[in-house]
Coordinates of C-alpha atoms in Angstrom, one line a residue:
M1 CA -8.5 -17.5 -70.1
S2 CA -10.9 -17.9 -66.9
S3 CA -9.3 -15.6 -64.3
M4 CA -10.0 -17.9 -60.9
M5 CA -11.1 -16.0 -58.1
Q6 CA -9.7 -16.2 -54.6
P7 CA -11.5 -18.3 -52.3
Q8 CA -12.4 -15.9 -48.9
I9 CA -11.0 -17.7 -45.8
I10 CA -12.7 -17.2 -42.7
L11 CA -11.1 -18.1 -40.0
L12 CA -12.7 -16.3 -36.9
K13 CA -16.0 -16.2 -35.8
E14 CA -18.5 -13.9 -37.3
G15 CA -18.4 -10.3 -35.3
T16 CA -14.8 -10.9 -34.2
D17 CA -12.9 -7.1 -33.6
T18 CA -9.5 -7.4 -34.8
S19 CA -7.8 -4.1 -35.1
Q20 CA -3.7 -4.3 -36.1
G21 CA -0.6 -2.6 -37.5
K22 CA 0.5 1.1 -36.6
A23 CA -2.8 2.4 -36.3
H24 CA -3.4 0.1 -33.3
V25 CA -0.2 0.3 -31.3
I26 CA -1.0 4.6 -31.9
G27 CA -4.3 3.7 -30.0
N28 CA -3.0 1.7 -27.5
I29 CA -0.3 5.0 -26.6
N30 CA -3.2 7.4 -26.7
A31 CA -5.2 5.1 -24.5
C32 CA -2.4 4.9 -22.1
T33 CA -2.1 8.9 -22.4
I34 CA -5.2 9.4 -21.1
V35 CA -4.7 7.4 -18.1
A36 CA -1.6 9.3 -17.1
D37 CA -3.3 12.3 -17.9
T38 CA -6.1 11.4 -15.1
V39 CA -3.8 11.1 -12.1
R40 CA -1.1 13.8 -13.5
T41 CA -2.6 16.6 -11.5
T42 CA -1.8 14.5 -8.3
L43 CA 1.6 14.5 -8.1
G44 CA 4.0 16.5 -5.5
P45 CA 3.1 18.4 -2.3
R46 CA 1.1 20.8 -4.5
G47 CA -0.7 17.9 -6.3
M48 CA -4.8 18.1 -6.1
D49 CA -6.9 15.0 -5.1
K50 CA -9.8 13.2 -6.9
L51 CA -12.7 12.6 -5.7
I52 CA -14.4 9.1 -6.5
H53 CA -17.7 8.2 -6.4
D54 CA -18.8 4.5 -7.0
D55 CA -22.2 3.0 -8.4
K56 CA -22.6 1.7 -4.5
G57 CA -22.8 5.3 -3.5
N58 CA -19.2 5.2 -1.6
T59 CA -17.0 7.9 -2.3
T60 CA -13.2 7.8 -2.1
I61 CA -10.7 11.5 -1.8
S62 CA -7.4 10.6 -2.2
N63 CA -4.3 11.5 -4.4
D64 CA -2.4 8.0 -3.9
G65 CA -1.8 6.9 -7.8
A66 CA -2.6 3.1 -7.0
T67 CA -6.1 3.7 -5.1
I68 CA -7.1 6.3 -7.8
M69 CA -6.2 3.3 -10.8
K70 CA -7.9 0.7 -8.8
L71 CA -11.3 2.8 -8.6
L72 CA -11.2 4.0 -12.2
D73 CA -12.1 0.4 -13.3
I74 CA -10.2 0.8 -16.6
V75 CA -11.5 -1.4 -19.4
H76 CA -9.1 -0.7 -22.1
P77 CA -7.0 -4.3 -22.4
A78 CA -3.5 -1.7 -22.7
A79 CA -4.4 1.1 -20.5
K80 CA -5.3 -1.9 -17.5
I81 CA -1.4 -2.7 -18.3
L82 CA -0.5 0.9 -16.3
V83 CA -3.1 0.0 -13.5
D84 CA -0.8 -3.3 -12.9
I85 CA 2.1 -1.1 -12.2
A86 CA 1.0 1.2 -10.1
K87 CA -0.5 -2.2 -7.8
S88 CA 3.0 -3.5 -8.2
Q89 CA 4.9 -0.1 -7.4
D90 CA 2.5 -0.2 -4.3
S91 CA 3.1 -3.7 -2.9
E92 CA 6.8 -3.1 -3.8
V93 CA 7.8 0.3 -2.4
G94 CA 4.5 1.6 -1.3
D95 CA 5.2 5.3 -2.2
G96 CA 6.0 6.7 -6.5
T97 CA 2.6 5.0 -7.5
T98 CA 2.0 8.2 -9.5
T99 CA 5.1 8.5 -10.8
V100 CA 5.4 5.0 -12.3
V101 CA 2.2 6.1 -14.3
L102 CA 3.7 9.1 -15.6
F103 CA 6.8 8.1 -16.7
A104 CA 5.0 5.5 -18.4
G105 CA 2.8 7.5 -20.2
E106 CA 5.6 9.5 -21.0
F107 CA 7.7 6.9 -22.3
L108 CA 4.9 6.4 -24.6
K109 CA 4.1 9.9 -25.7
E110 CA 8.0 10.1 -26.7
A111 CA 7.7 7.2 -28.7
K112 CA 4.5 8.5 -30.8
P113 CA 6.7 10.3 -33.3
F114 CA 8.5 7.6 -34.1
I115 CA 6.1 4.9 -34.8
E116 CA 3.7 7.6 -36.7
D117 CA 7.1 7.9 -38.9
G118 CA 7.4 4.3 -39.5
V119 CA 10.2 3.4 -36.9
H120 CA 9.8 -0.5 -36.3
P121 CA 8.6 -0.6 -32.4
Q122 CA 11.5 -3.5 -31.5
N123 CA 14.2 -0.8 -32.4
L124 CA 12.5 1.4 -30.1
I125 CA 12.1 -1.5 -27.3
R126 CA 15.9 -2.1 -27.5
S127 CA 16.8 1.8 -26.9
F128 CA 14.6 2.3 -24.1
R129 CA 15.7 -0.8 -22.1
N130 CA 19.6 0.0 -22.6
A131 CA 18.4 3.4 -21.4
S132 CA 16.5 2.2 -18.5
T133 CA 20.0 -0.1 -17.5
L134 CA 22.1 3.0 -17.9
A135 CA 19.4 5.3 -15.8
I136 CA 19.4 2.5 -13.0
R137 CA 23.1 2.5 -12.9
K138 CA 23.3 6.1 -12.4
I139 CA 21.1 6.0 -9.6
K140 CA 23.1 3.5 -7.6
E141 CA 25.9 6.0 -8.5
L142 CA 24.3 9.6 -7.2
S143 CA 22.6 7.4 -4.0
V144 CA 23.9 8.2 -0.5
S145 CA 24.1 6.0 2.3
I146 CA 22.6 6.4 5.6
E147 CA 24.3 2.8 7.3
G148 CA 26.7 3.1 10.1
K149 CA 24.5 6.1 11.8
S150 CA 23.4 5.9 15.2
L151 CA 20.1 5.3 16.2
E152 CA 19.0 9.0 16.6
E153 CA 20.7 10.1 13.9
K154 CA 19.0 7.2 11.8
K155 CA 15.6 7.9 13.2
A156 CA 16.0 11.7 11.9
L157 CA 17.0 10.7 8.4
L158 CA 14.2 8.2 8.0
A159 CA 11.8 10.9 9.4
K160 CA 13.0 13.4 6.4
C161 CA 12.0 10.5 4.1
A162 CA 8.6 10.1 5.5
S163 CA 7.8 14.0 5.6
T164 CA 9.0 14.1 1.9
T165 CA 6.2 11.1 1.0
L166 CA 3.7 12.8 3.3
S167 CA 4.3 16.6 1.8
S168 CA 2.3 15.5 -1.4
K169 CA -0.8 13.9 0.8
L170 CA -4.1 15.5 2.3
I171 CA -1.9 15.3 5.9
G172 CA 1.1 17.4 4.9
G173 CA 0.0 20.3 6.8
E174 CA 1.0 17.9 9.4
K175 CA 4.1 16.3 8.0
E176 CA 6.5 16.6 10.8
F177 CA 4.0 15.2 13.8
F178 CA 2.8 12.0 11.8
A179 CA 7.0 11.5 10.1
S180 CA 7.7 11.0 13.8
M181 CA 5.3 8.8 14.7
V182 CA 6.0 6.8 11.4
V183 CA 9.6 6.1 12.3
D184 CA 8.7 5.2 15.7
S185 CA 6.0 2.5 14.4
V186 CA 8.8 1.2 12.1
V187 CA 11.5 1.2 14.7
A188 CA 9.2 -0.6 17.2
I189 CA 8.9 -3.2 14.7
G190 CA 12.5 -3.8 14.3
N191 CA 13.5 -6.6 11.8
D192 CA 10.0 -8.2 11.4
D193 CA 8.8 -7.8 8.0
R194 CA 5.1 -8.2 9.1
L195 CA 2.9 -4.8 8.2
N196 CA 0.2 -6.0 10.4
L197 CA 2.1 -5.6 13.4
I198 CA 1.5 -1.9 13.0
G199 CA -2.4 -1.4 13.4
I200 CA -4.0 1.8 12.4
K201 CA -7.1 2.7 14.1
K202 CA -9.3 4.8 12.8
V203 CA -12.0 7.2 15.3
P204 CA -13.8 10.1 13.6
G205 CA -13.8 13.2 15.6
G206 CA -11.4 15.7 17.3
H207 CA -8.2 17.0 15.3
M208 CA -5.3 15.8 13.4
R209 CA -2.7 16.4 16.2
D210 CA -4.9 14.6 18.6
S211 CA -3.9 11.4 16.8
F212 CA -1.0 9.7 19.1
I213 CA 0.9 6.3 18.9
V214 CA 1.1 3.2 21.3
H215 CA 4.0 1.5 22.0
G216 CA 2.0 -2.1 22.3
V217 CA -1.6 -2.4 21.2
A218 CA -4.8 -0.7 21.2
F219 CA -8.2 -1.8 20.1
K220 CA -11.6 -1.0 20.4
K221 CA -13.6 -2.0 23.2
S222 CA -14.9 -5.0 22.5
F223 CA -18.8 -6.5 22.7
S224 CA -19.6 -6.5 26.7
Y225 CA -21.8 -8.8 28.5
A226 CA -23.2 -8.0 32.3
G227 CA -20.5 -7.6 35.0
F228 CA -18.1 -5.6 32.9
E229 CA -18.4 -2.2 34.4
Q230 CA -17.6 -4.0 37.5
Q231 CA -14.3 -5.3 36.3
P232 CA -11.2 -2.8 37.0
K233 CA -10.2 -1.0 34.2
M234 CA -6.2 -0.4 34.9
F235 CA -3.8 -2.3 35.8
Q236 CA 0.3 -2.4 36.3
N237 CA 2.4 -5.3 35.3
P238 CA -0.3 -7.9 34.6
K239 CA -0.1 -11.1 33.3
V240 CA -1.9 -11.8 30.0
L241 CA -3.8 -15.0 28.9
L242 CA -4.8 -15.3 25.7
L243 CA -7.5 -17.8 24.5
N244 CA -9.6 -19.3 21.3
I245 CA -12.4 -20.8 23.3
E246 CA -15.7 -20.1 24.7
L247 CA -16.4 -19.6 28.2
E248 CA -20.1 -19.3 27.8
L249 CA -22.7 -21.7 29.2
K250 CA -23.8 -24.0 25.8
S251 CA -27.3 -25.2 25.8
E252 CA -28.2 -28.2 24.0
K253 CA -28.7 -28.5 20.7
E254 CA -32.2 -28.5 19.4
N255 CA -32.6 -32.2 18.6
A256 CA -30.4 -33.5 21.4
E257 CA -32.8 -36.3 23.2
I258 CA -31.7 -37.9 26.5
R259 CA -33.8 -40.6 28.4
L260 CA -34.3 -40.2 32.2
S261 CA -35.8 -43.1 34.3
D262 CA -35.7 -41.0 37.0
P263 CA -36.7 -36.9 37.3
L264 CA -33.6 -36.0 40.0
Q265 CA -31.1 -37.2 37.7
Y266 CA -32.0 -34.0 35.3
Q267 CA -30.8 -31.8 38.0
S268 CA -27.0 -33.9 37.8
I269 CA -26.8 -33.3 33.7
V270 CA -27.5 -29.5 34.2
D271 CA -25.6 -29.2 37.3
A272 CA -22.6 -31.6 35.4
E273 CA -23.1 -28.6 32.3
W274 CA -22.2 -25.8 35.0
N275 CA -19.1 -27.8 36.7
I276 CA -17.7 -27.6 33.3
I277 CA -17.8 -24.2 33.1
Y278 CA -17.0 -23.2 36.4
D279 CA -14.1 -25.7 35.9
K280 CA -12.7 -23.4 33.1
L281 CA -13.4 -20.1 34.7
D282 CA -11.4 -21.6 37.7
K283 CA -8.3 -22.4 35.8
C284 CA -8.4 -19.3 34.2
V285 CA -8.0 -17.4 37.4
K286 CA -5.2 -19.9 38.7
S287 CA -2.9 -18.8 35.9
G288 CA -2.5 -16.1 37.5
A289 CA -3.8 -13.7 34.8
K290 CA -5.2 -10.5 35.7
I291 CA -6.5 -10.0 31.7
I292 CA -8.1 -12.6 29.8
L293 CA -8.4 -11.5 25.9
S294 CA -10.7 -14.4 23.4
R295 CA -11.4 -14.9 20.3
L296 CA -14.7 -16.1 21.2
A297 CA -17.3 -15.1 23.5
I298 CA -16.8 -14.8 27.0
G299 CA -20.7 -15.0 28.5
D300 CA -22.4 -13.2 31.1
L301 CA -21.3 -16.1 33.8
G302 CA -17.9 -15.7 33.0
T303 CA -17.7 -12.0 32.8
Q304 CA -19.6 -11.6 36.3
Y305 CA -17.3 -14.5 37.5
F306 CA -14.2 -12.7 36.3
A307 CA -15.4 -8.9 37.8
D308 CA -15.8 -10.7 41.6
R309 CA -11.8 -12.2 41.3
D310 CA -10.9 -8.1 40.0
I311 CA -9.9 -10.2 36.4
F312 CA -10.5 -7.9 33.2
C313 CA -11.5 -10.3 30.5
A314 CA -12.8 -9.3 26.8
G315 CA -14.8 -12.0 24.3
R316 CA -14.8 -11.5 20.6
V317 CA -11.6 -9.7 20.2
M318 CA -10.6 -9.6 16.2
E319 CA -8.3 -11.9 15.3
E320 CA -5.7 -10.1 14.2
D321 CA -5.3 -7.7 17.4
L322 CA -5.2 -11.1 19.3
K323 CA -2.2 -11.5 17.2
R324 CA -0.7 -8.3 17.6
V325 CA -1.2 -8.9 21.6
S326 CA 0.4 -11.9 21.7
A327 CA 3.5 -10.5 19.6
A328 CA 3.7 -7.1 21.7
T329 CA 3.1 -9.0 25.4
G330 CA 5.1 -12.2 24.3
G331 CA 1.9 -14.4 25.3
T332 CA 0.4 -17.7 23.4
I333 CA -3.0 -17.9 22.1
Q334 CA -4.3 -21.2 24.0
T335 CA -6.9 -23.3 22.6
T336 CA -7.7 -25.4 26.1
V337 CA -7.5 -24.2 29.8
N338 CA -5.9 -27.2 31.1
N339 CA -2.3 -26.9 32.3
I340 CA -1.6 -23.2 31.7
I341 CA 1.6 -22.5 32.6
E342 CA 3.4 -19.6 33.0
E343 CA 5.7 -19.2 29.7
V344 CA 2.7 -18.5 28.1
L345 CA 1.3 -16.1 29.6
G346 CA 2.1 -12.2 28.3
M347 CA 3.2 -9.2 30.2
C348 CA 2.7 -5.7 29.6
E349 CA 3.7 -2.7 32.1
V350 CA 0.5 -0.6 31.9
F351 CA -2.9 -1.9 31.0
E352 CA -5.7 0.7 30.6
E353 CA -9.3 1.3 29.2
R354 CA -9.1 4.6 27.9
Q355 CA -12.2 7.2 26.1
V356 CA -11.1 8.5 22.6
G357 CA -13.5 10.1 21.0
N358 CA -16.9 8.4 21.2
E359 CA -14.9 4.8 21.4
R360 CA -13.8 3.3 24.5
F361 CA -10.3 1.6 23.6
N362 CA -8.0 -1.1 25.6
I363 CA -4.4 -0.4 25.6
F364 CA -1.6 -2.3 26.1
S365 CA 1.9 0.1 26.2
G366 CA 5.1 -1.0 27.5
C367 CA 5.4 -4.5 26.1
L368 CA 8.1 -6.5 26.7
S369 CA 9.2 -7.8 23.4
G370 CA 8.3 -4.5 22.0
T371 CA 7.8 -5.4 18.5
T372 CA 4.4 -3.9 18.0
A373 CA 3.0 -0.3 17.7
T374 CA -0.6 0.7 16.8
I375 CA -1.5 4.4 15.6
V376 CA -4.7 5.9 16.5
L377 CA -5.7 8.4 14.0
R378 CA -8.2 11.4 14.5
G379 CA -9.9 13.7 12.2
G380 CA -13.1 15.6 11.0
A381 CA -14.7 13.5 7.9
D382 CA -14.8 9.5 7.5
Q383 CA -12.8 10.0 4.1
F384 CA -10.1 12.3 5.6
I385 CA -9.4 9.7 8.2
E386 CA -9.4 6.9 5.6
E387 CA -7.0 9.0 3.3
A388 CA -4.6 9.7 6.3
E389 CA -4.5 5.9 6.5
R390 CA -3.4 5.7 2.7
S391 CA -1.1 8.3 3.6
L392 CA 0.3 6.7 6.4
H393 CA 0.9 3.3 4.8
D394 CA 3.0 5.0 2.3
A395 CA 5.3 6.6 4.4
I396 CA 5.5 3.3 6.7
M397 CA 6.4 1.3 3.9
I398 CA 9.1 4.2 2.4
V399 CA 10.5 4.2 6.0
R400 CA 10.5 0.2 6.3
R401 CA 12.4 0.4 2.7
A402 CA 14.9 2.7 4.0
M403 CA 16.1 1.0 6.7
K404 CA 16.3 -2.2 4.6
N405 CA 18.2 -0.3 1.5
S406 CA 19.9 2.4 3.5
S407 CA 20.4 4.5 0.6
V408 CA 18.6 7.9 -0.7
V409 CA 18.3 10.0 -3.3
P410 CA 17.5 13.9 -3.7
G411 CA 14.0 14.5 -4.4
G412 CA 11.8 17.2 -6.3
G413 CA 12.8 16.1 -9.7
A414 CA 16.6 16.3 -9.1
I415 CA 17.5 12.7 -9.6
D416 CA 15.3 12.7 -12.8
M417 CA 17.2 15.6 -14.0
E418 CA 20.3 14.4 -13.3
I419 CA 19.5 10.9 -15.1
S420 CA 18.0 12.9 -18.0
R421 CA 21.2 15.1 -18.2
Y422 CA 23.4 11.8 -18.2
L423 CA 21.5 9.8 -20.9
R424 CA 21.4 13.0 -23.2
H425 CA 25.3 13.1 -22.7
H426 CA 25.5 9.3 -23.5
A427 CA 23.4 9.2 -26.7
R428 CA 25.5 12.0 -28.4
T429 CA 28.4 8.9 -28.1
I430 CA 26.0 6.5 -29.9
A431 CA 25.9 6.5 -34.0
G432 CA 22.5 6.0 -35.4
K433 CA 18.9 6.2 -34.4
S434 CA 19.2 5.2 -31.1
Q435 CA 20.5 8.8 -30.5
L436 CA 17.3 9.5 -31.3
F437 CA 15.8 7.3 -29.2
I438 CA 17.6 7.6 -25.9
N439 CA 17.2 11.1 -26.0
S440 CA 13.6 11.4 -26.2
Y441 CA 13.9 8.5 -23.1
A442 CA 15.8 11.3 -21.5
K443 CA 13.5 13.6 -22.0
A444 CA 10.5 12.0 -20.9
L445 CA 12.5 11.8 -17.8
E446 CA 11.9 15.4 -17.2
V447 CA 7.8 15.0 -16.7
I448 CA 8.6 14.7 -13.0
P449 CA 10.1 18.4 -12.4
R450 CA 7.8 19.7 -15.0
Q451 CA 4.5 18.4 -13.7
L452 CA 5.9 19.6 -10.0
C453 CA 6.3 22.9 -11.2
D454 CA 2.5 22.8 -13.1
N455 CA 0.7 21.5 -9.9
A456 CA 2.3 24.1 -8.2
G457 CA 1.1 26.9 -10.6
F458 CA 4.7 27.8 -11.7
D459 CA 6.0 28.4 -15.4
A460 CA 7.5 24.8 -15.8
T461 CA 9.6 26.3 -19.2
D462 CA 11.2 28.4 -16.9
V463 CA 11.9 26.5 -13.9
L464 CA 13.2 23.6 -16.1
N465 CA 15.4 26.0 -18.0
K466 CA 17.0 27.2 -14.8
L467 CA 17.6 23.4 -13.6
R468 CA 19.3 22.2 -16.8
Q469 CA 21.5 25.0 -16.5
K470 CA 22.4 24.3 -13.2
H471 CA 22.8 20.2 -13.4
A472 CA 25.1 21.0 -16.4
S473 CA 27.4 22.6 -14.2
S474 CA 29.6 20.4 -11.8
D475 CA 27.7 21.0 -8.5
G476 CA 24.5 21.0 -9.5
A477 CA 23.4 17.0 -9.3
N478 CA 21.2 17.6 -6.3
F479 CA 18.9 20.5 -7.4
G480 CA 15.3 20.2 -7.7
V481 CA 12.0 22.2 -8.1
D482 CA 11.6 24.6 -4.7
V483 CA 7.6 23.7 -4.7
N484 CA 7.7 27.4 -2.0
T485 CA 9.5 29.4 -4.1
G486 CA 8.9 28.6 -7.1
G487 CA 12.8 28.7 -8.0
I488 CA 15.2 25.8 -7.8
A489 CA 16.9 24.7 -4.6
D490 CA 19.0 22.1 -3.7
S491 CA 16.6 19.1 -2.6
F492 CA 19.5 17.5 -0.5
A493 CA 20.5 20.2 1.7
N494 CA 16.3 20.8 2.4
F495 CA 16.2 17.4 3.1
V496 CA 14.0 16.2 0.0
W497 CA 14.8 12.8 0.0
E498 CA 13.5 9.5 -1.3
P499 CA 14.6 6.0 -0.9
S500 CA 16.5 4.9 -4.3
V501 CA 14.4 1.6 -4.6
V502 CA 11.5 3.9 -5.1
K503 CA 13.3 5.5 -8.6
I504 CA 14.5 2.2 -9.4
N505 CA 11.7 0.2 -9.1
A506 CA 9.5 3.1 -10.9
I507 CA 11.9 3.6 -14.2
N508 CA 11.8 -0.4 -14.3
A509 CA 8.6 -0.8 -13.9
A510 CA 7.5 1.8 -16.3
T511 CA 10.0 1.0 -19.0
E512 CA 8.8 -2.5 -19.0
A513 CA 5.4 -1.7 -19.4
A514 CA 5.9 0.8 -22.3
C515 CA 7.9 -2.2 -23.9
L516 CA 5.2 -4.2 -23.7
I517 CA 2.7 -2.0 -25.1
L518 CA 4.8 -1.3 -28.1
S519 CA 5.5 -4.6 -28.5
V520 CA 1.3 -5.4 -29.4
D521 CA 0.9 -4.9 -32.7
E522 CA -2.6 -6.8 -32.7
T523 CA -5.4 -7.1 -30.7
V524 CA -8.5 -9.7 -31.0
K525 CA -11.8 -9.4 -29.3
N526 CA -14.2 -12.6 -29.5
P527 CA -17.6 -11.5 -30.2
K528 CA -18.9 -13.2 -27.1
S529 CA -16.4 -10.7 -24.8
E530 CA -18.8 -8.5 -23.9
S531 CA -20.8 -11.2 -21.5
A532 CA -17.7 -13.6 -21.0
E533 CA -15.7 -10.5 -19.7
A534 CA -17.5 -10.0 -17.1
A535 CA -17.3 -13.4 -16.1
S536 CA -14.1 -14.1 -16.5
G537 CA -12.8 -10.4 -14.9
G538 CA -11.4 -8.4 -17.9
M539 CA -8.7 -9.6 -20.0
G540 CA -8.3 -13.1 -18.7
G541 CA -10.0 -16.3 -19.1
R542 CA -11.8 -16.9 -22.3
G543 CA -13.4 -14.7 -24.5
G544 CA -10.9 -11.8 -23.7
A545 CA -8.8 -10.1 -26.1
A546 CA -6.0 -12.2 -27.4
Y547 CA -2.7 -10.1 -28.1
R548 CA -0.3 -10.6 -30.8
G549 CA 3.3 -9.0 -30.2
R550 CA 7.0 -9.1 -31.1
G551 CA 6.0 -10.3 -34.9
G552 CA 4.5 -14.1 -33.5
R553 CA 0.9 -14.7 -34.6
G554 CA 0.1 -17.0 -31.8
M555 CA -3.9 -16.8 -31.2
R556 CA -5.2 -18.0 -28.1
R557 CA -6.8 -21.4 -28.7
R558 CA -10.5 -21.5 -28.6

């Protein structure tokens, strides 16, 4: 009896790297845990900063989760998912980027022993999804609305949210100073959603407290031509004309050819050029505008012409600055000087050119429409000012969100402890394995208060025990970590607040990411992926990694 040999079937190209099964899921979890450990120490008011030095020689000092994740340039395909959730948290709510990465890392860490014991990932995923739905419902119940208050009260409450965000940043020492500035700038743009209406200008030198806010527009003096210094630099209630045309003598193109029968005709051609530019300048003057700004150059002739008539002009103004001036003054950007009517001119109360540090700034303040604001930041090192700008961006996003969805929850780990307590309590009412899974989800939520303690150098076990005991009582729902004393305190009474949307988004995104990573049980890597990955930008494109998850064997088509 002859035994037939089983023929070997080769499906994939030689050198293809495949890893699958339980070991693969655990490998992915370990990779994500390492990423979470990288940003772990940046959480909270006592968090440390990271200095990232790239191959171009640029150094960035930051403790903003999304910024660090972007700069780390992670290549592990599963860990890249954490970079994406940090980015999504940043673009959706602006703050809580470190929180979302920590949550995802902790959910996976809690899932790991179950996976090792042979629990099917789908069971974990189902329980985690249920737990996140319950957690979000509980956050909505616990949130406190700040709607219906007067503008002054609302501003004070929003400033509390801003200073909670800023407390964990590099400029946390001056959080009250910057918080009021952020609230003023967000209130100034009102219901307009465009974030670019709030300008942030950076001027090295001076002290942080030399920073100031302009209720209008401020931008650096643009390229100036001869005659610029003779122009007046201060106006009261001027009219503003905004242009997108060149006011400069244009020379003929190199290959232009003009045939003349009489040499005297040449003069008339030269005169025609001059007449065109003088006609344009004259129309600008007749419009009644005292300030003329253009996105394109205003040459020597134009600058001198306007200076002789006591008009201020600036050419080569950056487009975003010009658009902000347009929004602030109510002026419309013109592409021609013909038929300039009163309606297209803008107005502001005061225009002045002021020296700020080493730079000269053109400042439009007291603008009629009042829909813009500009923050001028001062500070010692460039890296410091860059980080200050990122911090203010987070605070501005938070205040915008709090104005739109005006409900807040207590910070300092208080809301996390309360949801954790609620989920543990809920888990007892469930029969079966999911009781254990929801319990581990609840335990993972305690990562925030634990990390706040660790980063401040306190005994995390001691503080968490106090918090658990306090949250078990009827009046302890608002208690969180007190980073000043190393004990616990009522976060709500201490005005440590954050918009509920931050927590809801963080829990949603982190649970999604954790479930996605748990559902992947095989990675297939094409042998050409080293070169192809560079071309396709990571996982996407041909030659990246193909995932097989949720029991399906769908390989990417080659």
